[in-house]
Coordinates of C-alpha atoms in Angstrom, one line a residue:
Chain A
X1 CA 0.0 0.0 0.0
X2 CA 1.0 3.5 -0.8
X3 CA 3.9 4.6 -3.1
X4 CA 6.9 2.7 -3.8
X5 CA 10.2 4.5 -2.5
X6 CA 11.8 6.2 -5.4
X7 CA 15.3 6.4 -6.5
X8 CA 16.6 9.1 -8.3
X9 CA 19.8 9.3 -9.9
X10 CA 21.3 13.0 -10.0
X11 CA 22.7 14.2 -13.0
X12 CA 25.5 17.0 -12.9
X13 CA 25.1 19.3 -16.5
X14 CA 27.4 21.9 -18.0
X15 CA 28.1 23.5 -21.4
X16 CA 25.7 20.9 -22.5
X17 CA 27.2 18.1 -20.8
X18 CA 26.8 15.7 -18.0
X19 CA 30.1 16.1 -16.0
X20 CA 29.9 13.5 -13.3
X21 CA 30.2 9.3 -14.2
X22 CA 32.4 10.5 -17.3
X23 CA 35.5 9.6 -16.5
X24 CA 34.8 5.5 -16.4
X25 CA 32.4 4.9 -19.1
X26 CA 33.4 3.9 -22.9
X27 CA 34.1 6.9 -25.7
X28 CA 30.8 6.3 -26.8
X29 CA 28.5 7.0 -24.1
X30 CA 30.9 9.8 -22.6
X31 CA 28.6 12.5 -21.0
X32 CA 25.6 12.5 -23.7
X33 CA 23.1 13.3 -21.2
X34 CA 20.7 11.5 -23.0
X35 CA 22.7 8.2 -23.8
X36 CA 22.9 8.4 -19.6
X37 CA 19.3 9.2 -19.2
X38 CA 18.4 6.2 -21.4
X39 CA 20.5 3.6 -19.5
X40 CA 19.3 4.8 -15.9
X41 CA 15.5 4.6 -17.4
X42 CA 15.9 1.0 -18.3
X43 CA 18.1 0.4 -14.9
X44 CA 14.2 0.8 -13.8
X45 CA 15.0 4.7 -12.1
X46 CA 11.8 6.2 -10.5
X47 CA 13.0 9.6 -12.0
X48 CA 15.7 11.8 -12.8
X49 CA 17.1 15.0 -11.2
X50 CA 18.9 17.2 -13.3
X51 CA 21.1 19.9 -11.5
X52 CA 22.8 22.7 -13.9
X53 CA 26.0 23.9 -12.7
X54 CA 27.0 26.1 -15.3
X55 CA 28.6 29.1 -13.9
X56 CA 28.4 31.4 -16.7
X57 CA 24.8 32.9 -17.7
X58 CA 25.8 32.4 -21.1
X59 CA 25.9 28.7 -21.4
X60 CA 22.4 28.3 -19.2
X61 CA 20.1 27.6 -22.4
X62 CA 21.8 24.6 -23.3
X63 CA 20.1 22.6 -20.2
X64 CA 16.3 23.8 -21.9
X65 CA 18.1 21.8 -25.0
X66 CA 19.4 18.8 -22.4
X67 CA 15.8 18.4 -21.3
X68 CA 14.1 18.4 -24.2
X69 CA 16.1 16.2 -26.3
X70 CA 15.7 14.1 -22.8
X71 CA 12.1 14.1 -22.8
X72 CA 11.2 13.1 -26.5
X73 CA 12.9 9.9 -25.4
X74 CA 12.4 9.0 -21.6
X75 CA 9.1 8.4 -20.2
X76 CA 9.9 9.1 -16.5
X77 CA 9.2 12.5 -14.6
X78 CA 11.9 14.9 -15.0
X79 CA 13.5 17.7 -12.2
X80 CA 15.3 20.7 -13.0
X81 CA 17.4 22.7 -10.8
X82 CA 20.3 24.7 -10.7
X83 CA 20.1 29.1 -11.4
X84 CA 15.9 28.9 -11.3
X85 CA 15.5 32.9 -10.7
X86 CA 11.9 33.9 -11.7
X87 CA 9.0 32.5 -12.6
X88 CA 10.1 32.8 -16.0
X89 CA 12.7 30.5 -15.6
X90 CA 10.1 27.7 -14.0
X91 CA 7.6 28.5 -17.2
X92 CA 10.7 27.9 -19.9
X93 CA 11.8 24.9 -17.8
X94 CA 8.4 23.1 -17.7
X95 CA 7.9 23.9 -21.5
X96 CA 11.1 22.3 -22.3
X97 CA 9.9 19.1 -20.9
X98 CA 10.7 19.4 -17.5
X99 CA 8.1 17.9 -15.0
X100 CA 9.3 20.0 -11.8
X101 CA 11.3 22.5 -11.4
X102 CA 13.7 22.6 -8.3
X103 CA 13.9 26.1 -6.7
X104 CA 17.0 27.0 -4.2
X105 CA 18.6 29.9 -4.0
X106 CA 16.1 32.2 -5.1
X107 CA 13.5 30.4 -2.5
X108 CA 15.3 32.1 0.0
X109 CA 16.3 35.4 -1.7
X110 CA 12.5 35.6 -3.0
X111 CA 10.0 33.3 -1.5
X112 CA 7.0 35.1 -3.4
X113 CA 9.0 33.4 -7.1
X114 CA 7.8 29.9 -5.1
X115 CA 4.5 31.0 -4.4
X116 CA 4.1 32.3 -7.9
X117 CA 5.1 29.6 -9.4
X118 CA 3.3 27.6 -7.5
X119 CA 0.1 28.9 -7.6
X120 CA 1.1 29.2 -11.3
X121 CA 2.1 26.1 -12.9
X122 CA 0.6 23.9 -9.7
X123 CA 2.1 22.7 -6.5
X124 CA 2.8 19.4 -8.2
X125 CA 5.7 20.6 -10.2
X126 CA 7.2 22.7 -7.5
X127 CA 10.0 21.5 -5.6
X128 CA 12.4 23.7 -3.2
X129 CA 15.8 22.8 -2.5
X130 CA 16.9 23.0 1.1
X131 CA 20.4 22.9 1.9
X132 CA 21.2 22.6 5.6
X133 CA 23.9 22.5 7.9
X134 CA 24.6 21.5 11.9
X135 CA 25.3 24.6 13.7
X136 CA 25.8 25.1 17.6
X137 CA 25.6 29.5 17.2
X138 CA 21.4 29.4 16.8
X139 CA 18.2 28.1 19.0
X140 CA 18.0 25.2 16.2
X141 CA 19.6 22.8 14.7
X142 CA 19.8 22.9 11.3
X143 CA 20.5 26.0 8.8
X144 CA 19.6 26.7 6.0
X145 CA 22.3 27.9 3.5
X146 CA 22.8 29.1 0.3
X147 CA 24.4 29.7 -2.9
X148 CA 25.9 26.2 -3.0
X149 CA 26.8 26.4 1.0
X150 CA 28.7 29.5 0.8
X151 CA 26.0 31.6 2.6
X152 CA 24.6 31.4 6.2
X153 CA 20.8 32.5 6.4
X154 CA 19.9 32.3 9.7
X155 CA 16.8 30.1 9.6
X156 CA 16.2 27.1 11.1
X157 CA 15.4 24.4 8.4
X158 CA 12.9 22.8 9.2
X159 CA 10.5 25.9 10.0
X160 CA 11.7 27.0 6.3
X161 CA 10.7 23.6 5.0
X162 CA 7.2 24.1 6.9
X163 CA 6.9 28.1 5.7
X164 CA 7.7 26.8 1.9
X165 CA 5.4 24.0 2.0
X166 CA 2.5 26.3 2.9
X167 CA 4.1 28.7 -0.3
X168 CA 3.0 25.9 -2.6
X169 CA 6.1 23.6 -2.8
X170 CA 5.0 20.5 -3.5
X171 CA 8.1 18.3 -2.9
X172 CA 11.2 18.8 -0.7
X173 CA 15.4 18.0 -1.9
X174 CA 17.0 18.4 1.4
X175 CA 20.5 18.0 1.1
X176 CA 22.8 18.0 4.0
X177 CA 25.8 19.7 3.9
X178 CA 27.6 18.4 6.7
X179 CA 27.5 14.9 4.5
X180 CA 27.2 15.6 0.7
X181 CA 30.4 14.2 -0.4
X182 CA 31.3 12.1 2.1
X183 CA 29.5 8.6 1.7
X184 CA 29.2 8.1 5.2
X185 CA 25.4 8.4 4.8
X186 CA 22.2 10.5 4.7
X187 CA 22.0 12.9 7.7
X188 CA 18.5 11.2 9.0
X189 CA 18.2 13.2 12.3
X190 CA 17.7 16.0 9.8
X191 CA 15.5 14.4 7.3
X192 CA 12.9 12.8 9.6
X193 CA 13.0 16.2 11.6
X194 CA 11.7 17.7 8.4
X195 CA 9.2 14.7 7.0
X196 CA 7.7 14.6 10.4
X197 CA 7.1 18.4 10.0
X198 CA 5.1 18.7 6.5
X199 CA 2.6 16.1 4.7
X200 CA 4.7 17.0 1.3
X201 CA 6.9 14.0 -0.3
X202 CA 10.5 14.8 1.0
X203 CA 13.7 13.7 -1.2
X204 CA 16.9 12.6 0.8
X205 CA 20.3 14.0 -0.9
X206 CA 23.9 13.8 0.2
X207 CA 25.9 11.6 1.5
X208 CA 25.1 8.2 -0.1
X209 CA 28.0 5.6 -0.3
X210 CA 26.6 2.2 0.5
X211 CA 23.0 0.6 -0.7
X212 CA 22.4 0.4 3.2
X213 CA 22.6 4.1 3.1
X214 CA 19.5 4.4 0.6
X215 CA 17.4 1.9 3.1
X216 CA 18.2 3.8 5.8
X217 CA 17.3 7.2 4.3
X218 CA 14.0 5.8 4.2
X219 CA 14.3 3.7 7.1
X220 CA 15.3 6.0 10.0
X221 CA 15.3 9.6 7.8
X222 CA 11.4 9.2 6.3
X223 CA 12.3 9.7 2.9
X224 CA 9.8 9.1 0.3
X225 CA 12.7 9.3 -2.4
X226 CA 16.6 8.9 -2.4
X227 CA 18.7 10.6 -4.4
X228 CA 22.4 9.7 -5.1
X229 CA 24.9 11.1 -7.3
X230 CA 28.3 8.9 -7.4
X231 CA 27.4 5.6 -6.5
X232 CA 25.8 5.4 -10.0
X233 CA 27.8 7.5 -12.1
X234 CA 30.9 5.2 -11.6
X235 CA 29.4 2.1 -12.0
X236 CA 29.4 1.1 -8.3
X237 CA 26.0 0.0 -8.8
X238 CA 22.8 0.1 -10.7
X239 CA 19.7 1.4 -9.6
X240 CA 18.8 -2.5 -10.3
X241 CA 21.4 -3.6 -7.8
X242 CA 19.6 -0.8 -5.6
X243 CA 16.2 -1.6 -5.9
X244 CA 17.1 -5.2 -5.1
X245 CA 18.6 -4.3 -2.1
X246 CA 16.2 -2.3 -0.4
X247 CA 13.3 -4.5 -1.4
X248 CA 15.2 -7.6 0.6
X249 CA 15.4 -4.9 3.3
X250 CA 11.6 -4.6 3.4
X251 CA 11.0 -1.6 1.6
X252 CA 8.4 -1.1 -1.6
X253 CA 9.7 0.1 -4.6
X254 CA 8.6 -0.2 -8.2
Chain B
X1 CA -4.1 19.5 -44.3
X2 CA -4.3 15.9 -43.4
X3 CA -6.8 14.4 -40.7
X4 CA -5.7 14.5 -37.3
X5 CA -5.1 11.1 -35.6
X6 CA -4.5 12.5 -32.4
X7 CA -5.5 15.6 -30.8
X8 CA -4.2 17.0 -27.8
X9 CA -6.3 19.6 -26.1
X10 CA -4.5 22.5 -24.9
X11 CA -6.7 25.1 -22.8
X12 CA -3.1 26.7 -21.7
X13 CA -2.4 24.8 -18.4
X14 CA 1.0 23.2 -18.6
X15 CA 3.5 21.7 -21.0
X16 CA 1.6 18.8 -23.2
X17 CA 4.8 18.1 -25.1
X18 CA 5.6 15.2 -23.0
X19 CA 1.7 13.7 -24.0
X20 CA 3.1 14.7 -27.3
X21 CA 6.5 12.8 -27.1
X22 CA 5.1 10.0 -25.8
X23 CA 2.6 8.8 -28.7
X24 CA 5.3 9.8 -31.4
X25 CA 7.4 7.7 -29.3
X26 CA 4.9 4.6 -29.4
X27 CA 3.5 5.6 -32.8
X28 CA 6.1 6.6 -35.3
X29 CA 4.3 8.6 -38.2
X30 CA 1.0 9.2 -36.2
X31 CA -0.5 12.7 -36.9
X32 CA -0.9 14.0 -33.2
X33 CA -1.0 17.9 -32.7
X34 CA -1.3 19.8 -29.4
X35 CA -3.9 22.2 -30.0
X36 CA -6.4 25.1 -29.1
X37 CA -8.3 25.1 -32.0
X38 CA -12.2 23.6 -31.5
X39 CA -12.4 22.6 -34.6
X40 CA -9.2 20.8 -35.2
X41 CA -10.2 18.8 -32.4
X42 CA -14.0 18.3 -33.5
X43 CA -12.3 16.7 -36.7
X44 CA -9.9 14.6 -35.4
X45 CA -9.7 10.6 -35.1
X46 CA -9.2 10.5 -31.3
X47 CA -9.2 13.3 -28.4
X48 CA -6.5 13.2 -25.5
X49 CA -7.9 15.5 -22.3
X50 CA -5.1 16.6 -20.1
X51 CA -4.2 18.4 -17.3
X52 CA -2.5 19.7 -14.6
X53 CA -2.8 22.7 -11.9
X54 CA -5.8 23.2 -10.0
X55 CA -9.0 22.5 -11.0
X56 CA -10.9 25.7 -11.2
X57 CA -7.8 26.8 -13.1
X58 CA -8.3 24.5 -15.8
X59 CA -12.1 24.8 -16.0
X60 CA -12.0 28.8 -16.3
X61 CA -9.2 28.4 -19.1
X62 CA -10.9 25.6 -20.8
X63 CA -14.1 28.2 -21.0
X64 CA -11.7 31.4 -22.3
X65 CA -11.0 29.2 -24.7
X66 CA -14.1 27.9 -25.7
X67 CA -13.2 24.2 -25.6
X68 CA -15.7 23.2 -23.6
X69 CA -18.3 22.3 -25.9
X70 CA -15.9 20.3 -28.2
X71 CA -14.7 18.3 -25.3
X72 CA -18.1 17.0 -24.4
X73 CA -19.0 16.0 -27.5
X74 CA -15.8 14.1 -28.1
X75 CA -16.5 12.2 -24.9
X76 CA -19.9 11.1 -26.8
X77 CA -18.3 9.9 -30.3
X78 CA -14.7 8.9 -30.8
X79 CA -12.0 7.3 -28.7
X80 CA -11.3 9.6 -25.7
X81 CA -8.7 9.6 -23.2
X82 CA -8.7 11.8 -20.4
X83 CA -5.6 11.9 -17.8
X84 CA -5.5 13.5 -14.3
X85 CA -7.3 16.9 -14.1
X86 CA -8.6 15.7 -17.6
X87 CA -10.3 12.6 -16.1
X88 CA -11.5 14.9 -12.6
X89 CA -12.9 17.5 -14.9
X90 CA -15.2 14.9 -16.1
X91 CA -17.4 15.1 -13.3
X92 CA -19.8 16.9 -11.9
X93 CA -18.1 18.8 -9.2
X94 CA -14.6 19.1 -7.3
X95 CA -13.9 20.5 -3.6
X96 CA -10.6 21.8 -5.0
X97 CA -12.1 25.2 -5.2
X98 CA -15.8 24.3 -5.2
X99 CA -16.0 23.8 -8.7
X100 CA -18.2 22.7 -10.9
X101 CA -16.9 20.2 -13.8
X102 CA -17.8 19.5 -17.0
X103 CA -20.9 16.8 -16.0
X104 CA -19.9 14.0 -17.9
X105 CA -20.4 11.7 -15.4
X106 CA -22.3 11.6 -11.7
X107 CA -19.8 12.3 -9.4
X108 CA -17.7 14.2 -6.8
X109 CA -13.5 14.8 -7.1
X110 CA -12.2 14.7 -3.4
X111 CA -9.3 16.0 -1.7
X112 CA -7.4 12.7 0.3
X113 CA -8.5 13.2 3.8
X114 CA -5.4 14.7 6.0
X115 CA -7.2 12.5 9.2
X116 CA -6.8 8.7 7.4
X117 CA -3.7 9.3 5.3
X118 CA -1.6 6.5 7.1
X119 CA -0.5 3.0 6.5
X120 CA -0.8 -0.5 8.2
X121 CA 2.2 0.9 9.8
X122 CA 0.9 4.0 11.6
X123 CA 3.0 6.0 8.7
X124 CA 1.9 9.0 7.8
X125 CA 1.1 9.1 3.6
X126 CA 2.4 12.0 2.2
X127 CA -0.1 14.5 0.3
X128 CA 0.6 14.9 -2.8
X129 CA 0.5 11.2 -3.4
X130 CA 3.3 11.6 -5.9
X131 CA 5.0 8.5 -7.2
X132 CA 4.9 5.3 -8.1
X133 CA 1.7 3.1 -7.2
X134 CA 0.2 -0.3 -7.9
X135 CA -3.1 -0.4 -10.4
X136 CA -5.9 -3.1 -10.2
X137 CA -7.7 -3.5 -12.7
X138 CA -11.1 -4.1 -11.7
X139 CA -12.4 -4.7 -15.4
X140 CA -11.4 -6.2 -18.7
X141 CA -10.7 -3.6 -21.1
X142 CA -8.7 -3.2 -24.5
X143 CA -6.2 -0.4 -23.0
X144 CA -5.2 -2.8 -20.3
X145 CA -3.7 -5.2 -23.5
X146 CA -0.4 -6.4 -22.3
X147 CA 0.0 -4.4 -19.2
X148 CA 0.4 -6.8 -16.0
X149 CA -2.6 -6.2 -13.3
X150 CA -1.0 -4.5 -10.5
X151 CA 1.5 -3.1 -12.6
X152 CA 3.0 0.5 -11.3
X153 CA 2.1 3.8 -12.8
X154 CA 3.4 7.4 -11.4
X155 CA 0.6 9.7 -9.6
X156 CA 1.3 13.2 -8.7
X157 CA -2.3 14.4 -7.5
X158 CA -3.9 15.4 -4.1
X159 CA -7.6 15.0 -4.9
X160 CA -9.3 11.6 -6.7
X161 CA -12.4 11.0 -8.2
X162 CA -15.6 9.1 -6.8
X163 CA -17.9 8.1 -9.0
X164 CA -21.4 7.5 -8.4
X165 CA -21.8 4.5 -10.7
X166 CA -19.1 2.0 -9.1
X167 CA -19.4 0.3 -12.3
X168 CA -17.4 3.2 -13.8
X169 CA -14.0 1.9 -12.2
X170 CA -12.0 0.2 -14.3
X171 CA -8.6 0.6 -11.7
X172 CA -8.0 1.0 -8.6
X173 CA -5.5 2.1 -6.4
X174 CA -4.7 2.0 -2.8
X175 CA -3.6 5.1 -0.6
X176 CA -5.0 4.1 1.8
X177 CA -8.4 3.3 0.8
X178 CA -8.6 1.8 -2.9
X179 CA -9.5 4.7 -4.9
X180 CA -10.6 5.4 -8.3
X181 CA -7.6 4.8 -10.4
X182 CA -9.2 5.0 -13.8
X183 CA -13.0 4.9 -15.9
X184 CA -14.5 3.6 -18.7
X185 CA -17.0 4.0 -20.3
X186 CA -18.3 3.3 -24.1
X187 CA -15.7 5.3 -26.3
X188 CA -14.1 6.9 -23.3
X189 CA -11.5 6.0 -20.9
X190 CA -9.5 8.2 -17.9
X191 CA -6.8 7.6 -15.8
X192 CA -5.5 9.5 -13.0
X193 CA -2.0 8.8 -13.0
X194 CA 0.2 9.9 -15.7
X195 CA 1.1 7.2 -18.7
X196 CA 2.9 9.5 -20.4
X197 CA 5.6 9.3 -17.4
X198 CA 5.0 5.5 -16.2
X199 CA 8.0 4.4 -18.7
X200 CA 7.1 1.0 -20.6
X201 CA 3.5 0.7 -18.8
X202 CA 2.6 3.8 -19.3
X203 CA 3.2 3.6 -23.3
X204 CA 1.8 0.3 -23.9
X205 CA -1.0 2.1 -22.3
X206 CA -0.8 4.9 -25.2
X207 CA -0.2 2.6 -27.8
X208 CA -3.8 0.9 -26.8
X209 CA -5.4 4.2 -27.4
X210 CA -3.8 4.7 -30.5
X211 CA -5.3 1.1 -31.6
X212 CA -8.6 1.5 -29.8
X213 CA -11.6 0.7 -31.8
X214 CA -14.5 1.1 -28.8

């Protein structure tokens, strides 16, 4: 009963490319973004989460190209992230193929773009990005940062997770700063704090480096979806291999 | 200009491109067009009804537009498939917004009910339901063709639809009560989970309606 627990595989795009899970795959396949989106589509992936780290302004078109070449191809909802500034940006995202758009930065800078788009386009393709970190300075927990980590905001996470839900956001990526990178595991403490708080779907992110990280994301965080990065990019495992795993460890998925 | 096989109806609420991807993807060569125009869609083969937003949204727009007389009529004589807002709109009235819908059939669309939404568990079900969930098919029908009974589809939605003839059903899902899943009835079927983003279930599903001779 219910919904089976999703995995995502996150895919890294600039100047038209997908720059993580290069390095170790064949000539042929080397960072098509399509070619990759194919081969984690029929590795049975629940979705796919596209993040656009292109510095330069210049080059940020080529991810509306990425996603619709993407989406005349694979049948399986598409997120993008990465630079979303205005509603604008949500409106050209969605038409491109996109099936939500992942809001960060500007969330915080201008929370009126998420309730605009939201009340826009529909909650449904609205996720916010929340990217937290342990501190010991404030009354709380968790902070919420920005522009890639670089920035301190001063609110407490999950009271921004609750105040952007009832913006419209429809879905939550909380990443944890504290682990993304590390493979030691999703920060759960963290993660069920914030499912706990809202009755929105919330996406795990950062920190994955075993399979028994993903069951425990769901396990003792509350994740309804687990995202991961490296563990597929360099052929450490399928989403297959994942799926199989977490379904011996009790937990639905597709 | 030839005769449409496919058309799309697009009252301005959202991208249809990936409805649009999806049959070219299952039907190489099929004439399927994503468009406004009542009487493109009064001449064509088959009528897709989509959707997405909130339901008052999609009414008011469909009205600007003047698409909703078209849209009734297709649901009365040619192969007609409606998906997620396009299936609730079919009904006589929503809560989202205490709306009315289009009438096509008896019934009410209903928001999940914050008080029940847990599992055998004691865990709380997220609202949105929004991923992937198991269909039954609770009757024989010729889009089911080659798609396994329980076989997952992807749901974003927060309300469902309750028909007052049970004998409407032709799916159900369970979150946690067994709702509504998808209708049929005569030339017309509705789903509301999204086939167009349920990978290789979701297109055989699509290919079915392409080949559907009700």
């Amino acid at each position: 009963m219910g919904c089976a627990k999703r995995i995502i595989p996150c895919l890294d795009v600039t100047d038209g490319r997908v720059v993580k899970g290069v390095n170790f795959l064949s000539l042929r396949d080397a960072g098509d973004p399509v070619e990759i989106a194919q081969r984690y589509n029929e590795q049975g992936a629940d979705e796919l989460t596209f993040l656009d780290i292109t510095a330069s302004s210049d080059n940020r078109d080529l991810i509306l190209h990425i996603i619709e070449r993407v989406a005349e191809q694979v049948f399986i909802p598409l997120t993008v992230g990465g630079g979303v500034r205005k509603v604008e940006d949500v409106r050209r995202l969605l038409n491109a193929g996109a099936d939500k758009v992942s809001i960060n930065t500007t969330a915080v800078l201008h929370p009126d773009v998420v309730e605009d788009a939201a009340s826009r386009f529909g909650s449904q393709c609205i996720v916010v990005a929340i990217d937290a970190k342990k501190v010991d300075n404030q009354p709380f927990e968790w902070e919420v940062f920005t522009h890639g980590g670089r920035n301190a905001t001063g609110l407490d996470a999950v009271k921004w997770a609750q105040k952007m839900v009832s913006l419209g956001a429809g879905e939550l990526l909380v990443t944890s700063m504290d682990r993304d990178g590390t493979k030691i595991g999703f920060n759960n403490p963290l993660n069920k704090a914030i499912s706990d708080a809202v009755d929105v779907p919330l996406i795990a992110s950062g920190g994955v480096g075993t399979l028994q990280h993903l069951v425990e994301g769901v396990t003792l965080g509350g994740a309804d979806a687990v995202l991961a990065a490296s563990i597929f990019h360099y052929g450490e495992y399928t989403v297959q291999q994942a799926k199989a795993y977490m379904a011996q460890h009790g937990i639905e998925v597709r | 200009m030839s005769r449409l096989q496919v058309a799309i109806v697009d009252y301005g609420m959202g991208n249809l491109r990936s409805v649009a991807n999806a049959f070219q993807a299952v039907a190489p060569g099929l004439n399927v067009e994503v468009t406004s125009d009542a009487s493109r869609i009064a001449a064509a083969e088959r009528v897709v009804f989509p959707g997405q937003g909130a339901m008052p949204d999609c009414i008011r727009e469909l009205d600007a537009r003047g698409l909703r007389q078209v849209v009734v009529e297709a649901t009365q004589n040619k192969p007609f498939l409606g998906i997620c807002i396009g299936l609730q709109m079919l009904f006589d009235h929503s809560e989202e917004g205490n709306v009315a819908g289009l009438g096509v059939f008896a019934g009410e669309v209903k928001r999940f009910p914050v008080s029940s939404m847990v599992d055998l568990d004691g865990h709380k079900l997220k609202v949105p339901h929004m991923g992937w969930s198991q269909v039954k098919q609770t009757q024989a029908h010729p889009l089911w063709a080659q798609i396994e009974d329980q076989a997952r589809f992807y749901y974003v939605h927060s309300y469902y639809v309750q028909p007052q003839d049970a004998t409407l059903t032709a799916a159900t899902t369970a979150y946690p009560f067994e709702f509504t899943g998808a209708i049929a009835r005569d030339n017309v079927f509705a789903v509301q989970f999204h086939p167009e983003k349920s990978a290789a279930a979701g297109l055989q599903l699509l290919r079915n309606f392409v080949h559907w001779q009700p």
